[in-house]
GROMACS .gro file of N, CA and C in nm:
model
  498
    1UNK      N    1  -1.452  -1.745  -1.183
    1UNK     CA    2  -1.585  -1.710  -1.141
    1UNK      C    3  -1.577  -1.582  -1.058
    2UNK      N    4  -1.706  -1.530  -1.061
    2UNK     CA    5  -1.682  -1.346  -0.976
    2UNK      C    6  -1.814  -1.329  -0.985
    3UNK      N    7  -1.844  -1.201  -0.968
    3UNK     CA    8  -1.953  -1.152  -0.955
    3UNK      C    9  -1.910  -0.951  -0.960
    4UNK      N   10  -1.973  -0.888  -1.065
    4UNK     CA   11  -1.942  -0.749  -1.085
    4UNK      C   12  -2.040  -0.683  -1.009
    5UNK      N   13  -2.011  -0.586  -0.929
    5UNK     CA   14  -2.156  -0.539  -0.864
    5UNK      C   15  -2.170  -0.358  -0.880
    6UNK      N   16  -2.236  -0.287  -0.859
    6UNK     CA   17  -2.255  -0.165  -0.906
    6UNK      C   18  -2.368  -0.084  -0.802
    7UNK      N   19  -2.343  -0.040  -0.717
    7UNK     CA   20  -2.439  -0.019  -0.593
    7UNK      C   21  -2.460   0.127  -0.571
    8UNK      N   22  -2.460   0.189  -0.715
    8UNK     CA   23  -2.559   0.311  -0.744
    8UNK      C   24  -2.673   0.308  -0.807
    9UNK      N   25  -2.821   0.357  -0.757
    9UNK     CA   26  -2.925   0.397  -0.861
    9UNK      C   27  -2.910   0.540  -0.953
   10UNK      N   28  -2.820   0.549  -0.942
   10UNK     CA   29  -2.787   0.755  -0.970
   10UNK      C   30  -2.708   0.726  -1.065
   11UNK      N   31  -2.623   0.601  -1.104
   11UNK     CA   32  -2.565   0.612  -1.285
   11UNK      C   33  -2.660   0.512  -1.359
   12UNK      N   34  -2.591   0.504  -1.476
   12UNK     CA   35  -2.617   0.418  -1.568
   12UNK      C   36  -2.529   0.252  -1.573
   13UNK      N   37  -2.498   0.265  -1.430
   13UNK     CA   38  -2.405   0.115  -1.435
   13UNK      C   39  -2.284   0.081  -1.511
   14UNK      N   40  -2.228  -0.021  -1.500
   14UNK     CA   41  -2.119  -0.041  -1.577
   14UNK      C   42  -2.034  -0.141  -1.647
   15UNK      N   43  -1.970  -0.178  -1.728
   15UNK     CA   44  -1.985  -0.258  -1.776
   15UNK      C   45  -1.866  -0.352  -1.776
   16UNK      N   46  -1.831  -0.539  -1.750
   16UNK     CA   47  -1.701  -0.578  -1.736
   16UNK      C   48  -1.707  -0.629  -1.868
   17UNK      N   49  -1.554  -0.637  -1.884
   17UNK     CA   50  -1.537  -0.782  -1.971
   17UNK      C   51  -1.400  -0.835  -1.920
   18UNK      N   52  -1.389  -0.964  -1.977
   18UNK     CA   53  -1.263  -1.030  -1.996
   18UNK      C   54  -1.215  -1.062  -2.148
   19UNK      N   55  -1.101  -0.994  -2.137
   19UNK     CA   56  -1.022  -1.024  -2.286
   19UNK      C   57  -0.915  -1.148  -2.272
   20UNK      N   58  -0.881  -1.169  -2.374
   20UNK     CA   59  -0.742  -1.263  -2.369
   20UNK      C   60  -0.711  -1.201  -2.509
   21UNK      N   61  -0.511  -1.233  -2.461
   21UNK     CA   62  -0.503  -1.174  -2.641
   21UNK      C   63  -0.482  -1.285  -2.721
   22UNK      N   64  -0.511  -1.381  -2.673
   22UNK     CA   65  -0.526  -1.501  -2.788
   22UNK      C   66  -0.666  -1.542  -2.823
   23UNK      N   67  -0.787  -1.549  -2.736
   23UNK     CA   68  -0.889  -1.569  -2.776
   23UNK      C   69  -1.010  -1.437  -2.816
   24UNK      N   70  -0.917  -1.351  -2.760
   24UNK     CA   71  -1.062  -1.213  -2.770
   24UNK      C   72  -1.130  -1.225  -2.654
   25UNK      N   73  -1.256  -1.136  -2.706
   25UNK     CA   74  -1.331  -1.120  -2.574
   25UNK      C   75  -1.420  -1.281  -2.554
   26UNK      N   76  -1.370  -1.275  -2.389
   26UNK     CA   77  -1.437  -1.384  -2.353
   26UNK      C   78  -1.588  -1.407  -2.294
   27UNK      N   79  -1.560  -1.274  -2.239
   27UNK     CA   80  -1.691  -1.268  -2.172
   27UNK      C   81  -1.771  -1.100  -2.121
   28UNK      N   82  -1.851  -1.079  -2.130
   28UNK     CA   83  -1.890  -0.917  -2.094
   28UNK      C   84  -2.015  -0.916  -2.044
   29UNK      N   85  -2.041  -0.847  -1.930
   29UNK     CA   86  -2.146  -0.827  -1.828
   29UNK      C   87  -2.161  -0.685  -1.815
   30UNK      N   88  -2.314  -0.630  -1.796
   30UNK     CA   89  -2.320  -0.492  -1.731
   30UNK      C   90  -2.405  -0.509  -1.639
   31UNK      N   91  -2.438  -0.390  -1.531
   31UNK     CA   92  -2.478  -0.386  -1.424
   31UNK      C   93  -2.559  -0.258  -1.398
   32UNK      N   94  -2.640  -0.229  -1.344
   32UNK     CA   95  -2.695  -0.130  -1.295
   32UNK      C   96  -2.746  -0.155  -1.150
   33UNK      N   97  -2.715  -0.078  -1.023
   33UNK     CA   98  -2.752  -0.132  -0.912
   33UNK      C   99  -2.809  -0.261  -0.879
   34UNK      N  100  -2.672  -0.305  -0.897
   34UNK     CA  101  -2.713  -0.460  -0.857
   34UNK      C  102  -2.618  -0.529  -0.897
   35UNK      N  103  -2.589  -0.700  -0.870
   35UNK     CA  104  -2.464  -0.751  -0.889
   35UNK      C  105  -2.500  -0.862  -1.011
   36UNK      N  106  -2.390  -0.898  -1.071
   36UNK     CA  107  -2.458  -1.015  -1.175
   36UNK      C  108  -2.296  -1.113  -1.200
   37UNK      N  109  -2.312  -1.268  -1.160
   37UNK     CA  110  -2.253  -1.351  -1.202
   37UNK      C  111  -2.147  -1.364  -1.339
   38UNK      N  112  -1.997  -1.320  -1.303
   38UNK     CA  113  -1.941  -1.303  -1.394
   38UNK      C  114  -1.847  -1.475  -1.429
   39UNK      N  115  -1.958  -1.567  -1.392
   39UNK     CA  116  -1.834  -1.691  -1.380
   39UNK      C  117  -1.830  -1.729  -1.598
   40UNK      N  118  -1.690  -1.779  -1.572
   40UNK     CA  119  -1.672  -1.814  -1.737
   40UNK      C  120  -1.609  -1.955  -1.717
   41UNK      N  121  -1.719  -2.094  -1.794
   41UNK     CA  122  -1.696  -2.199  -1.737
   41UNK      C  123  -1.571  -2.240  -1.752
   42UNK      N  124  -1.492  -2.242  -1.857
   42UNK     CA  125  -1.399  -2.306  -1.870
   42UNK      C  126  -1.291  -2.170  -2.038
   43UNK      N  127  -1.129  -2.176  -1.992
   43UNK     CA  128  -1.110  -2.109  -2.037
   43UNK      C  129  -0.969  -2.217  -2.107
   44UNK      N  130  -0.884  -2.258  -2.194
   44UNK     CA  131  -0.781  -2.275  -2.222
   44UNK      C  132  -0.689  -2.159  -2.222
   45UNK      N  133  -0.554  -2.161  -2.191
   45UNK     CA  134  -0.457  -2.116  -2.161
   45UNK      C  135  -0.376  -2.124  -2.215
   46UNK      N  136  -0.254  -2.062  -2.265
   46UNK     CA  137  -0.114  -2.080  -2.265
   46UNK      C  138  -0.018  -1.985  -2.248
   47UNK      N  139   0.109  -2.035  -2.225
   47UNK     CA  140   0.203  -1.990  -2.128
   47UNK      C  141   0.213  -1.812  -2.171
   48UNK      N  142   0.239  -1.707  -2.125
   48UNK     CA  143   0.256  -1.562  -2.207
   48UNK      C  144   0.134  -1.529  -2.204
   49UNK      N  145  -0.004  -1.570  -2.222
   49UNK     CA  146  -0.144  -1.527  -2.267
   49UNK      C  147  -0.186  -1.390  -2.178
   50UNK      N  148  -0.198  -1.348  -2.165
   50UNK     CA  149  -0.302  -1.249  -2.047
   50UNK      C  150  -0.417  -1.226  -2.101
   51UNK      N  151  -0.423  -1.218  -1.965
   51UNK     CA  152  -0.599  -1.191  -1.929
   51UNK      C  153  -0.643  -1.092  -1.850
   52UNK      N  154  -0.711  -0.986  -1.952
   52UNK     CA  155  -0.751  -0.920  -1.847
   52UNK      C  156  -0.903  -0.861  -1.824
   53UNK      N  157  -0.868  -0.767  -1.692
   53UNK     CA  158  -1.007  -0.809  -1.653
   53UNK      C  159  -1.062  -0.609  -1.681
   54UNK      N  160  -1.138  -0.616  -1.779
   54UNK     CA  161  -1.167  -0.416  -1.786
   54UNK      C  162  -1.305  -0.403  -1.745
   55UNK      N  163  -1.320  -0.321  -1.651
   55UNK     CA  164  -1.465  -0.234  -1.657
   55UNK      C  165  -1.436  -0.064  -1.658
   56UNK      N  166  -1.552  -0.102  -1.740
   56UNK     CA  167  -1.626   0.062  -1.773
   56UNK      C  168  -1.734   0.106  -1.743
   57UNK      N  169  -1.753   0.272  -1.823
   57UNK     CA  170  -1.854   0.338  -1.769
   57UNK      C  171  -1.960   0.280  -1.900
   58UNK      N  172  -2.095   0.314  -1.883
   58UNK     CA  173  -2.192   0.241  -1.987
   58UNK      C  174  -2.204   0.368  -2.078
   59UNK      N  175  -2.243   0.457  -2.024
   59UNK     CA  176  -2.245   0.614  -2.100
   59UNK      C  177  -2.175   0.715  -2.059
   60UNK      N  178  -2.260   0.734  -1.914
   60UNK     CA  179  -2.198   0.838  -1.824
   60UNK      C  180  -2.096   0.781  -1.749
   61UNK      N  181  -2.007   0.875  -1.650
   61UNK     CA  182  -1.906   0.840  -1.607
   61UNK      C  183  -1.937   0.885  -1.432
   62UNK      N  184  -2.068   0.942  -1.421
   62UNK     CA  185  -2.121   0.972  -1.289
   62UNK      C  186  -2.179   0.825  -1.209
   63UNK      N  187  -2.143   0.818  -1.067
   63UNK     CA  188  -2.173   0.717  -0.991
   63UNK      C  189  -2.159   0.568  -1.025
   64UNK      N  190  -2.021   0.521  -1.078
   64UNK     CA  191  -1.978   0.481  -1.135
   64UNK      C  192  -1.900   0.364  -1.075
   65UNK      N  193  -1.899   0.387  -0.949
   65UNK     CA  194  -1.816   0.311  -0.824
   65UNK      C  195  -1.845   0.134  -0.872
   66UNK      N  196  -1.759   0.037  -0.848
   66UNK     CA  197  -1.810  -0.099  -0.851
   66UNK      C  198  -1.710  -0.167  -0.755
   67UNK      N  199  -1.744  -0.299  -0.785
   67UNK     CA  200  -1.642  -0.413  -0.713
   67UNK      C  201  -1.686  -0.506  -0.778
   68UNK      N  202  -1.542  -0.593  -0.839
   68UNK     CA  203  -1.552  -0.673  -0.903
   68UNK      C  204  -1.417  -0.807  -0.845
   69UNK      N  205  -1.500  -0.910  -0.775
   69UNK     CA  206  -1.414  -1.002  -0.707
   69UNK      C  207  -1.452  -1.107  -0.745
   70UNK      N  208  -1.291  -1.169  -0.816
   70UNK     CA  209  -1.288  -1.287  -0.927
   70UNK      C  210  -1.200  -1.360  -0.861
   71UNK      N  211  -1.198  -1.560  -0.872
   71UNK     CA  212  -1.118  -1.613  -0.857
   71UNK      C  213  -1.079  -1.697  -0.995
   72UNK      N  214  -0.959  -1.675  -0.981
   72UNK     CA  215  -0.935  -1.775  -1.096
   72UNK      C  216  -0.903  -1.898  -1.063
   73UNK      N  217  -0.946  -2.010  -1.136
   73UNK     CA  218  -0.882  -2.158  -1.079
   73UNK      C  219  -0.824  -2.209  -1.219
   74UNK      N  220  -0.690  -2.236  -1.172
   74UNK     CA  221  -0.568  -2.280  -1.268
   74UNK      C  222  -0.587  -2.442  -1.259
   75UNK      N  223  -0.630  -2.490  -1.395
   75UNK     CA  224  -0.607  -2.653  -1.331
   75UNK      C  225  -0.519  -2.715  -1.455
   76UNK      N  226  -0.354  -2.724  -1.382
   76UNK     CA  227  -0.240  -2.761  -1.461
   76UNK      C  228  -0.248  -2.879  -1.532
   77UNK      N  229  -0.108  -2.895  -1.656
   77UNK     CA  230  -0.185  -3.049  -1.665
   77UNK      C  231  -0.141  -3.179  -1.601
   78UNK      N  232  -0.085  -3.151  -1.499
   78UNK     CA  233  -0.127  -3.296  -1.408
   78UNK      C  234  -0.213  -3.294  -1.314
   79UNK      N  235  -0.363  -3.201  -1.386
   79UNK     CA  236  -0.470  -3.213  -1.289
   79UNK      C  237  -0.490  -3.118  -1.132
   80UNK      N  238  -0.358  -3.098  -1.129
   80UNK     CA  239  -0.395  -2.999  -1.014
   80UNK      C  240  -0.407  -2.899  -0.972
   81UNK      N  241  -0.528  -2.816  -0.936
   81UNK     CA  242  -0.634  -2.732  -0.916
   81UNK      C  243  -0.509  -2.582  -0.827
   82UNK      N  244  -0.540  -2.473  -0.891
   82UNK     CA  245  -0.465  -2.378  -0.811
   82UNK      C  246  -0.586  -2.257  -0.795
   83UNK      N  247  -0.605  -2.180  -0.745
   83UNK     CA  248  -0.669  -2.108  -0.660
   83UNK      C  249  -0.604  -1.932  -0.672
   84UNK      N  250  -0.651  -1.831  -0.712
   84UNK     CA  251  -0.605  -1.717  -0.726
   84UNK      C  252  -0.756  -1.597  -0.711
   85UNK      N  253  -0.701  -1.568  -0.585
   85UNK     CA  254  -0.846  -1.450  -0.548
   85UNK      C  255  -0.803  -1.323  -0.565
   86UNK      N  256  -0.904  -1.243  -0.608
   86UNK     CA  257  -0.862  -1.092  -0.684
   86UNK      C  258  -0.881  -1.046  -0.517
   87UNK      N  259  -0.958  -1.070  -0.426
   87UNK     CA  260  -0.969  -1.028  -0.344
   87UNK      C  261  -0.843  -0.968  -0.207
   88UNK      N  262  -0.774  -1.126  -0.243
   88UNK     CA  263  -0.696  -1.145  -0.108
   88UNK      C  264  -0.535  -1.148  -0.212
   89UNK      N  265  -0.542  -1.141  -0.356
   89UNK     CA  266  -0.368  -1.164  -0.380
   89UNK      C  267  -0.333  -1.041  -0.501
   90UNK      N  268  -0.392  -0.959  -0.490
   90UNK     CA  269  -0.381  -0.807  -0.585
   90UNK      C  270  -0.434  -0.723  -0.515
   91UNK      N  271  -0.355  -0.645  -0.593
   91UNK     CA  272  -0.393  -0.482  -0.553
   91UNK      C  273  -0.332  -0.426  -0.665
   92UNK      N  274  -0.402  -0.301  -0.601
   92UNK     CA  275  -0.395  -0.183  -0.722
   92UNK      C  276  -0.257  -0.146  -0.727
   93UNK      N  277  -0.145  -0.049  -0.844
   93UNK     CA  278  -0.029  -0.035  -0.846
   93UNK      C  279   0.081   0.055  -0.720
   94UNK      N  280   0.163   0.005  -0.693
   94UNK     CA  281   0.226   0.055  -0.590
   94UNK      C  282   0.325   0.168  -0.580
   95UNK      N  283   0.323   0.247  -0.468
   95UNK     CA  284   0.395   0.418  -0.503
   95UNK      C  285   0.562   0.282  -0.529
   96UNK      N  286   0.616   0.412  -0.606
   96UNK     CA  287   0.768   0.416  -0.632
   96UNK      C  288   0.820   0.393  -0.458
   97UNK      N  289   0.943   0.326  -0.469
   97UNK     CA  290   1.000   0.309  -0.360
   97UNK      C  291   1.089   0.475  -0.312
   98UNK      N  292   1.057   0.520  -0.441
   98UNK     CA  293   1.163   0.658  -0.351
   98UNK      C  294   1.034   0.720  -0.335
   99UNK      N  295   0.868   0.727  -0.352
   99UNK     CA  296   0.773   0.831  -0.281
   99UNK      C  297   0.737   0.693  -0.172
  100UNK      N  298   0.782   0.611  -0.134
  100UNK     CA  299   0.760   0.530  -0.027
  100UNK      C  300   0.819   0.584   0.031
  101UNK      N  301   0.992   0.613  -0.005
  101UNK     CA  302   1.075   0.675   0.123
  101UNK      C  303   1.068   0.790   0.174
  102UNK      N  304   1.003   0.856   0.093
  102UNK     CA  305   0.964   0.972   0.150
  102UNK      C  306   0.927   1.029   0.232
  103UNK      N  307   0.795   0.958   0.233
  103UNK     CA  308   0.680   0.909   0.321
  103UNK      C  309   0.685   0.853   0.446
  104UNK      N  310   0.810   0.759   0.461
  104UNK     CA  311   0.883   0.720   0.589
  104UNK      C  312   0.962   0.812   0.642
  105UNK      N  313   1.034   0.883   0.539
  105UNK     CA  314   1.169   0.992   0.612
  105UNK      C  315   1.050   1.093   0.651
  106UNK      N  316   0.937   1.105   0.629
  106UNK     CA  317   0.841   1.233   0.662
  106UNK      C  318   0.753   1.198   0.800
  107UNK      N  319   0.677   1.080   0.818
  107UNK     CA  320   0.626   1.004   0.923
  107UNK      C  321   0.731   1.072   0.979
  108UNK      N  322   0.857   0.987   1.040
  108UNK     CA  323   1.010   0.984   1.152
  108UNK      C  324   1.016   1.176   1.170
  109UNK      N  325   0.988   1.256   1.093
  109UNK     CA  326   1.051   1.428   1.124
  109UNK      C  327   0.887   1.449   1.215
  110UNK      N  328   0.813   1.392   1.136
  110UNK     CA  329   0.711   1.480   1.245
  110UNK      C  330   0.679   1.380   1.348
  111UNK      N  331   0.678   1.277   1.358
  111UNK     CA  332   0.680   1.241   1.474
  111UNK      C  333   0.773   1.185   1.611
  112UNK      N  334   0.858   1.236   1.548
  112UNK     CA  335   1.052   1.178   1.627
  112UNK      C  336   1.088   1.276   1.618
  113UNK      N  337   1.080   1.374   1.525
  113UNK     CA  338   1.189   1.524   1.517
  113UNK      C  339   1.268   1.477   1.493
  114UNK      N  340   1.324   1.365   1.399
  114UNK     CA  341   1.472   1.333   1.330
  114UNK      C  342   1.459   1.226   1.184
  115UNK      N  343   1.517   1.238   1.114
  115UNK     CA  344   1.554   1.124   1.035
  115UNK      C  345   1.591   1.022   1.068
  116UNK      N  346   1.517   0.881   1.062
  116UNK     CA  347   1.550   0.750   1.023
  116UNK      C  348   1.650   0.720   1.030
  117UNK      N  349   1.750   0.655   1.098
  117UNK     CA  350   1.887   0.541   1.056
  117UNK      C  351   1.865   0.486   0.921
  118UNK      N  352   1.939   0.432   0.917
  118UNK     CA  353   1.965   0.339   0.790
  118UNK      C  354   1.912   0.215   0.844
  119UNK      N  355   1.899   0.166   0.975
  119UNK     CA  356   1.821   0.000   1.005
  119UNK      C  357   1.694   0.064   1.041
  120UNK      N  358   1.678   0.135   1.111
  120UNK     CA  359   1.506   0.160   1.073
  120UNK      C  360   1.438   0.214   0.964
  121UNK      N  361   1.529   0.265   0.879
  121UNK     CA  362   1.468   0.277   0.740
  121UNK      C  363   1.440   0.176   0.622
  122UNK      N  364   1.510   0.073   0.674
  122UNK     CA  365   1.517  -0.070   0.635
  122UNK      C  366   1.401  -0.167   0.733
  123UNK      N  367   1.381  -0.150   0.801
  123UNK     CA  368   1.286  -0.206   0.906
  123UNK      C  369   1.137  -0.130   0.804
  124UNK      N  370   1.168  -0.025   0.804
  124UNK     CA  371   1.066   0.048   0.804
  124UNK      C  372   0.995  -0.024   0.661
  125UNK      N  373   1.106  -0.030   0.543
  125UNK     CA  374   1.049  -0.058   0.405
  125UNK      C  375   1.011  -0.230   0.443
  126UNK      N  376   1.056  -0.303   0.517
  126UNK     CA  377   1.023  -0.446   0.517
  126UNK      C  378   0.861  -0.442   0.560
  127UNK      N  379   0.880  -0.347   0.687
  127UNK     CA  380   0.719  -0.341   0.735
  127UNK      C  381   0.632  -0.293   0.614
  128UNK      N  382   0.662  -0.201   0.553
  128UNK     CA  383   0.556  -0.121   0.445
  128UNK      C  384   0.532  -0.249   0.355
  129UNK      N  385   0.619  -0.311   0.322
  129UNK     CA  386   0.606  -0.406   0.195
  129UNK      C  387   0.508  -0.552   0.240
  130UNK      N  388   0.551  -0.576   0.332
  130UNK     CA  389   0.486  -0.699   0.459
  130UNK      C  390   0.366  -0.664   0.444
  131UNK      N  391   0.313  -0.500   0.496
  131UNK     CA  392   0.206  -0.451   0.527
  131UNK      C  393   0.104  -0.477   0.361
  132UNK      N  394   0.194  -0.414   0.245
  132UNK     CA  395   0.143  -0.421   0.044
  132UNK      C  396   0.099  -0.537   0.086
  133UNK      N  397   0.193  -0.671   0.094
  133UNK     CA  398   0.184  -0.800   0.013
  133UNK      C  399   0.080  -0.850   0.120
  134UNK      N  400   0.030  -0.835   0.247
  134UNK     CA  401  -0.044  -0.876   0.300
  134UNK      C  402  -0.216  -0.869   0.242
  135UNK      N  403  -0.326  -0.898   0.327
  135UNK     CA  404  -0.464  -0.906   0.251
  135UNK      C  405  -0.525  -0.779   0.408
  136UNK      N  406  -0.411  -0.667   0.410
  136UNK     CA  407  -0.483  -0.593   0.534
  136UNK      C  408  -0.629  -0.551   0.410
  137UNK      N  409  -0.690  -0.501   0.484
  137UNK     CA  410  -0.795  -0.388   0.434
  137UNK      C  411  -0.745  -0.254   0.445
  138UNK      N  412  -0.789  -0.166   0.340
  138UNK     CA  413  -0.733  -0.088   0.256
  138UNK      C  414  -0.885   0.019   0.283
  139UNK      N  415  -0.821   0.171   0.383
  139UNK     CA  416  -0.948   0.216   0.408
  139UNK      C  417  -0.976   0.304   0.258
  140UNK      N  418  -1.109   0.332   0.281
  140UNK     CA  419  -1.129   0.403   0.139
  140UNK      C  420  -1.128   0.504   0.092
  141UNK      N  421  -1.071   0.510  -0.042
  141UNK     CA  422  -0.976   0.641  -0.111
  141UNK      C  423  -0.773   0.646  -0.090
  142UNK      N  424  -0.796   0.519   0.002
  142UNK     CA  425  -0.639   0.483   0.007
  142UNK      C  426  -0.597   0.400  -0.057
  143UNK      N  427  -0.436   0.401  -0.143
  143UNK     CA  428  -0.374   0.336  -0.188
  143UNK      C  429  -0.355   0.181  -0.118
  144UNK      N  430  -0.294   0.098  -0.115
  144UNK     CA  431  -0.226   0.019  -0.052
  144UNK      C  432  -0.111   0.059   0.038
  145UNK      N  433  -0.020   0.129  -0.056
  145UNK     CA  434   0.138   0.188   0.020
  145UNK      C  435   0.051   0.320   0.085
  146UNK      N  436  -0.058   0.442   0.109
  146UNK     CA  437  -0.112   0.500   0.136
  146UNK      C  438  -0.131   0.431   0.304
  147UNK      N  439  -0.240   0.276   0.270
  147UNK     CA  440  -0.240   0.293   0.378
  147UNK      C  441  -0.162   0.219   0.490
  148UNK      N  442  -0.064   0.142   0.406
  148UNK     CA  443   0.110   0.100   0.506
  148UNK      C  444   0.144   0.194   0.573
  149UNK      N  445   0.166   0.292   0.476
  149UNK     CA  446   0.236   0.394   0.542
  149UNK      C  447   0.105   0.480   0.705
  150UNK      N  448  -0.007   0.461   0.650
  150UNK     CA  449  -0.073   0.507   0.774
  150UNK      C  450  -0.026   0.375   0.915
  151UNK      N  451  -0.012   0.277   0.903
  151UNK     CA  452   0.030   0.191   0.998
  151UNK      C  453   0.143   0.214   1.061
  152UNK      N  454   0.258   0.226   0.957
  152UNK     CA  455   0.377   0.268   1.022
  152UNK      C  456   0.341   0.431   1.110
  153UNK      N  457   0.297   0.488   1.092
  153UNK     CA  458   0.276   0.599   1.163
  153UNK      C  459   0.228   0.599   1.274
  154UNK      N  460   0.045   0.536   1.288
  154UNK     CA  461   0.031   0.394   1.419
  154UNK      C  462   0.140   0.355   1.470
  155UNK      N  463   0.223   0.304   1.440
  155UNK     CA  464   0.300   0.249   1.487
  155UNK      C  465   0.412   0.326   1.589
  156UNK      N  466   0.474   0.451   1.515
  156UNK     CA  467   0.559   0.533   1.546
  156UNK      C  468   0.488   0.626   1.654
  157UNK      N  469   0.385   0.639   1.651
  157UNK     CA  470   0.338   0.719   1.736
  157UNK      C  471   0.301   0.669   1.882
  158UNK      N  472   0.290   0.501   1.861
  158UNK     CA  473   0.265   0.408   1.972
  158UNK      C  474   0.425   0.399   2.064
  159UNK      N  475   0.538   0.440   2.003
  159UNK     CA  476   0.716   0.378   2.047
  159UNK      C  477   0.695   0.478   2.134
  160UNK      N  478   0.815   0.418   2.215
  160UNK     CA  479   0.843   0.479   2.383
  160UNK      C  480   0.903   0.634   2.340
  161UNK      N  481   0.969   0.646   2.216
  161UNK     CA  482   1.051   0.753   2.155
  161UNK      C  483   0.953   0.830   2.160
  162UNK      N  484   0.855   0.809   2.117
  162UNK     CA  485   0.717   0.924   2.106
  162UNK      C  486   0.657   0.954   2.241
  163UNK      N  487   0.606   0.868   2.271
  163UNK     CA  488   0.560   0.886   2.456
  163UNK      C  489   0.605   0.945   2.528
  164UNK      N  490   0.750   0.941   2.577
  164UNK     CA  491   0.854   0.934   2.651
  164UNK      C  492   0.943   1.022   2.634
  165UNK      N  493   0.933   1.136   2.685
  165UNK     CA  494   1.051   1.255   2.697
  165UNK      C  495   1.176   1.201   2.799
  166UNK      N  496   1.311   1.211   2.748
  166UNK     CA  497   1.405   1.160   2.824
  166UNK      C  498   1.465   1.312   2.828
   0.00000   0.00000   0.00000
């Protein structure tokens, strides 16, 4: 169940569906400023199947912005009910771990004037990843690892190393 929403009067709205590659399209909704009930009552499954979830533009590709927040409920077969929110357990795809490191070895020069150790560069990727797999909020026009990496920087800029001329 979800709901697709589209909160421009300035396009032509846009349009979801859900595919499976075993059953086809399951379901398809469009929108024009305004939100509309994307629940699909009941779906069979099997193991390998995907499902996915596409929206598009209807014509134009101007004002085009949406949000589309789906939960899926898995109910196995000994009956018990599992729970999966687009909201709080995905995100969009994540930088490469070497433009992650980058990004950390670059934070540490401008704000330390040095390169990273090897345990805080390791500290550093546990925090960034902690920070991905978590349900932070994600400001807008930022990645996920975009905006980890803005935390770790928060962060670095908050240490006594930064403050604190010895």
């Amino acid at each position: 169940k979800g709901a697709l929403s589209n909160g421009s009067a300035s396009g032509d709205g846009v349009r979801g569906r859900i595919i499976s590659n075993h059953s086809g399209k399951v379901g398809e909704w469009s929108i024009n400023n305004g939100s509309v009930d994307t629940t699909v009552a009941k779906l069979n499954v099997k193991a390998g199947e995907t499902i996915d979830f596409v929206t598009d533009c209807i014509a134009n590709h101007s004002s085009d912005s949406f949000n589309w927040i789906v939960t899926i409920s898995l109910q196995t077969p000994t009956k018990k009910t599992e729970a999966f929110s687009s909201k709080e357990g995905f995100h969009g795809p994540i930088d490469s771990p070497e433009v992650i490191a980058a990004g950390v070895v670059k934070a540490w020069e401008l704000a330390l004037c040095r390169e990273p150790t090897e345990q805080e560069l390791t500290a550093a990727f546990q925090f960034i990843f902690r920070q991905i797999n978590s349900s932070m909020k994600t400001a807008k026009g930022k990645t996920p690892s975009q905006q980890a990496l803005t935390n770790l920087c928060q962060a670095l800029l908050s240490s006594n190393e930064f403050l604190y001329v010895e």
